[in-house]
PDB file of C-alpha atoms in Angstrom:
ATOM      1  CA  MET S   1     200.595  78.473 161.214  1.00 68.00           C
ATOM      2  CA  THR S   2     201.617  82.080 161.243  1.00 78.00           C
ATOM      3  CA  GLY S   3     201.356  84.370 164.241  1.00 79.00           C
ATOM      4  CA  THR S   4     198.323  86.120 162.766  1.00 87.00           C
ATOM      5  CA  GLU S   5     196.448  82.819 162.332  1.00 82.00           C
ATOM      6  CA  VAL S   6     197.235  81.819 165.925  1.00 82.00           C
ATOM      7  CA  GLU S   7     195.920  85.115 167.242  1.00 89.00           C
ATOM      8  CA  LEU S   8     192.796  84.752 165.090  1.00 87.00           C
ATOM      9  CA  GLU S   9     192.155  81.263 166.518  1.00 85.00           C
ATOM     10  CA  LYS S  10     192.629  82.585 170.072  1.00 88.00           C
ATOM     11  CA  ASP S  11     190.176  85.405 169.416  1.00 90.00           C
ATOM     12  CA  LYS S  12     187.624  83.029 167.882  1.00 88.00           C
ATOM     13  CA  ALA S  13     187.889  80.728 170.888  1.00 88.00           C
ATOM     14  CA  LYS S  14     187.596  83.597 173.380  1.00 91.00           C
ATOM     15  CA  TYR S  15     184.602  85.243 171.765  1.00 93.00           C
ATOM     16  CA  GLY S  16     182.878  81.937 171.070  1.00 91.00           C
ATOM     17  CA  LEU S  17     183.184  80.984 174.724  1.00 91.00           C
ATOM     18  CA  LEU S  18     182.072  84.459 175.759  1.00 94.00           C
ATOM     19  CA  ALA S  19     178.954  84.124 173.591  1.00 93.00           C
ATOM     20  CA  VAL S  20     178.099  80.776 175.158  1.00 94.00           C
ATOM     21  CA  MET S  21     178.616  82.108 178.671  1.00 95.00           C
ATOM     22  CA  VAL S  22     176.513  85.232 178.067  1.00 96.00           C
ATOM     23  CA  SER S  23     173.679  83.169 176.581  1.00 95.00           C
ATOM     24  CA  ASN S  24     173.830  80.731 179.526  1.00 95.00           C
ATOM     25  CA  VAL S  25     173.675  83.621 181.992  1.00 96.00           C
ATOM     26  CA  ALA S  26     170.685  85.052 180.078  1.00 96.00           C
ATOM     27  CA  ILE S  27     168.899  81.703 180.219  1.00 95.00           C
ATOM     28  CA  VAL S  28     169.533  81.398 183.939  1.00 94.00           C
ATOM     29  CA  ALA S  29     168.343  84.978 184.535  1.00 95.00           C
ATOM     30  CA  VAL S  30     165.099  84.357 182.644  1.00 93.00           C
ATOM     31  CA  ALA S  31     164.541  81.125 184.592  1.00 92.00           C
ATOM     32  CA  VAL S  32     165.172  82.839 187.932  1.00 92.00           C
ATOM     33  CA  VAL S  33     162.769  85.677 187.081  1.00 91.00           C
ATOM     34  CA  GLY S  34     160.178  83.157 185.908  1.00 88.00           C
ATOM     35  CA  VAL S  35     160.448  81.139 189.098  1.00 88.00           C
ATOM     36  CA  TRP S  36     160.344  84.289 191.235  1.00 88.00           C
ATOM     37  CA  ARG S  37     157.230  85.623 189.503  1.00 86.00           C
ATOM     38  CA  LEU S  38     155.294  82.344 189.797  1.00 81.00           C
ATOM     39  CA  GLN S  39     155.512  82.389 193.620  1.00 77.00           C
ATOM     40  CA  GLY S  40     155.192  78.686 194.385  1.00 71.00           C
ATOM     41  CA  ASP S  41     153.400  76.978 191.497  1.00 79.00           C
ATOM     42  CA  THR S  42     155.631  73.876 191.693  1.00 86.00           C
ATOM     43  CA  SER S  43     154.612  72.128 188.488  1.00 86.00           C
ATOM     44  CA  VAL S  44     155.385  75.216 186.394  1.00 86.00           C
ATOM     45  CA  ILE S  45     158.594  75.887 188.313  1.00 88.00           C
ATOM     46  CA  VAL S  46     159.801  72.357 187.595  1.00 91.00           C
ATOM     47  CA  GLY S  47     159.019  72.854 183.914  1.00 91.00           C
ATOM     48  CA  ILE S  48     160.917  76.184 183.802  1.00 90.00           C
ATOM     49  CA  LEU S  49     163.968  74.741 185.579  1.00 91.00           C
ATOM     50  CA  THR S  50     163.983  71.668 183.371  1.00 94.00           C
ATOM     51  CA  ALA S  51     163.800  73.768 180.211  1.00 94.00           C
ATOM     52  CA  ALA S  52     166.537  76.093 181.474  1.00 95.00           C
ATOM     53  CA  PHE S  53     168.827  73.178 182.350  1.00 95.00           C
ATOM     54  CA  THR S  54     168.208  71.609 178.924  1.00 96.00           C
ATOM     55  CA  ALA S  55     168.946  74.868 177.126  1.00 95.00           C
ATOM     56  CA  VAL S  56     172.158  75.532 179.035  1.00 95.00           C
ATOM     57  CA  SER S  57     173.467  71.991 178.638  1.00 95.00           C
ATOM     58  CA  SER S  58     172.627  71.777 174.918  1.00 94.00           C
ATOM     59  CA  MET S  59     174.163  75.208 174.235  1.00 92.00           C
ATOM     60  CA  THR S  60     177.369  74.314 176.021  1.00 93.00           C
ATOM     61  CA  THR S  61     177.598  70.839 174.484  1.00 93.00           C
ATOM     62  CA  ALA S  62     176.998  72.183 170.987  1.00 92.00           C
ATOM     63  CA  TYR S  63     179.773  74.767 171.377  1.00 92.00           C
ATOM     64  CA  LEU S  64     182.254  72.258 172.716  1.00 91.00           C
ATOM     65  CA  GLY S  65     181.364  69.686 170.050  1.00 92.00           C
ATOM     66  CA  ILE S  66     181.710  72.142 167.220  1.00 90.00           C
ATOM     67  CA  LYS S  67     184.987  73.434 168.652  1.00 89.00           C
ATOM     68  CA  ALA S  68     186.393  69.895 168.954  1.00 90.00           C
ATOM     69  CA  VAL S  69     185.437  68.992 165.399  1.00 90.00           C
ATOM     70  CA  SER S  70     186.893  72.269 164.143  1.00 87.00           C
ATOM     71  CA  ASN S  71     190.165  71.672 165.940  1.00 85.00           C
ATOM     72  CA  THR S  72     190.383  68.120 164.633  1.00 89.00           C
ATOM     73  CA  ALA S  73     189.714  69.194 161.041  1.00 88.00           C
ATOM     74  CA  ARG S  74     192.323  71.962 161.309  1.00 84.00           C
ATOM     75  CA  SER S  75     194.971  69.603 162.667  1.00 85.00           C
ATOM     76  CA  MET S  76     194.253  67.057 159.924  1.00 88.00           C
ATOM     77  CA  THR S  77     194.414  69.751 157.264  1.00 85.00           C
ATOM     78  CA  LEU S  78     197.780  70.973 158.553  1.00 81.00           C
ATOM     79  CA  GLY S  79     199.101  67.425 158.627  1.00 79.00           C
ATOM     80  CA  THR S  80     199.551  67.103 162.332  1.00 62.00           C
ATOM     81  CA  GLY S  81     196.666  64.717 162.990  1.00 52.00           C
ATOM     82  CA  ALA S  82     197.260  61.046 163.746  1.00 54.00           C
ATOM     83  CA  ALA S  83     194.734  59.956 161.120  1.00 52.00           C
ATOM     84  CA  HIS S  84     196.700  61.864 158.448  1.00 48.00           C
ATOM     85  CA  ARG S  85     199.842  59.775 158.878  1.00 52.00           C
ATOM     86  CA  GLN S  86     200.394  57.021 156.384  1.00 55.00           C
ATOM     87  CA  THR S  87     201.152  53.446 157.377  1.00 56.00           C
ATOM     88  CA  PRO S  88     204.419  52.021 156.077  1.00 57.00           C
ATOM     89  CA  ALA S  89     204.247  49.809 152.974  1.00 58.00           C
ATOM     90  CA  ALA S  90     204.649  46.077 153.248  1.00 57.00           C
ATOM     91  CA  PRO S  91     208.236  44.819 152.833  1.00 60.00           C
ATOM     92  CA  GLY S  92     209.321  43.720 149.414  1.00 58.00           C
ATOM     93  CA  GLY S  93     207.048  46.086 147.528  1.00 55.00           C
ATOM     94  CA  THR S  94     204.024  43.832 147.846  1.00 56.00           C
ATOM     95  CA  ASP S  95     200.665  45.074 148.955  1.00 57.00           C
ATOM     96  CA  ALA S  96     200.572  42.647 151.878  1.00 59.00           C
ATOM     97  CA  VAL S  97     198.955  39.925 149.767  1.00 65.00           C
ATOM     98  CA  PRO S  98     200.369  36.548 150.653  1.00 66.00           C
ATOM     99  CA  ALA S  99     201.956  34.619 147.845  1.00 67.00           C
ATOM    100  CA  PRO S 100     200.360  31.256 146.964  1.00 72.00           C
ATOM    101  CA  ALA S 101     201.998  28.323 148.647  1.00 73.00           C
ATOM    102  CA  ALA S 102     204.216  26.140 146.518  1.00 73.00           C
ATOM    103  CA  PRO S 103     202.817  22.673 145.961  1.00 75.00           C
ATOM    104  CA  THR S 104     204.486  20.009 148.040  1.00 75.00           C
ATOM    105  CA  SER S 105     205.023  16.476 146.696  1.00 63.00           C
TER     106      SER S 105
END
């Protein structure tokens, strides 16, 4: 990977995380305003807080999951992933198929 590609990956990670954080803050702000404006209606407050928690957790989980898959795919493409390595061939040039046993008399 060249220096430009590394910088691009760093920028993508920074701005992706920034977008998730800003959206999470916006969700929390809307939930706080909603709870504040309802002034004690507990069943609706529980619904708002539940929806806000679900939105924040799913947004964060989606970002981290996509980032992990992207990093794995990149490392496999560049040949540094463990799944990309080949296993050594069986000794003697065979394909690990056992030879038939010789008949005994």
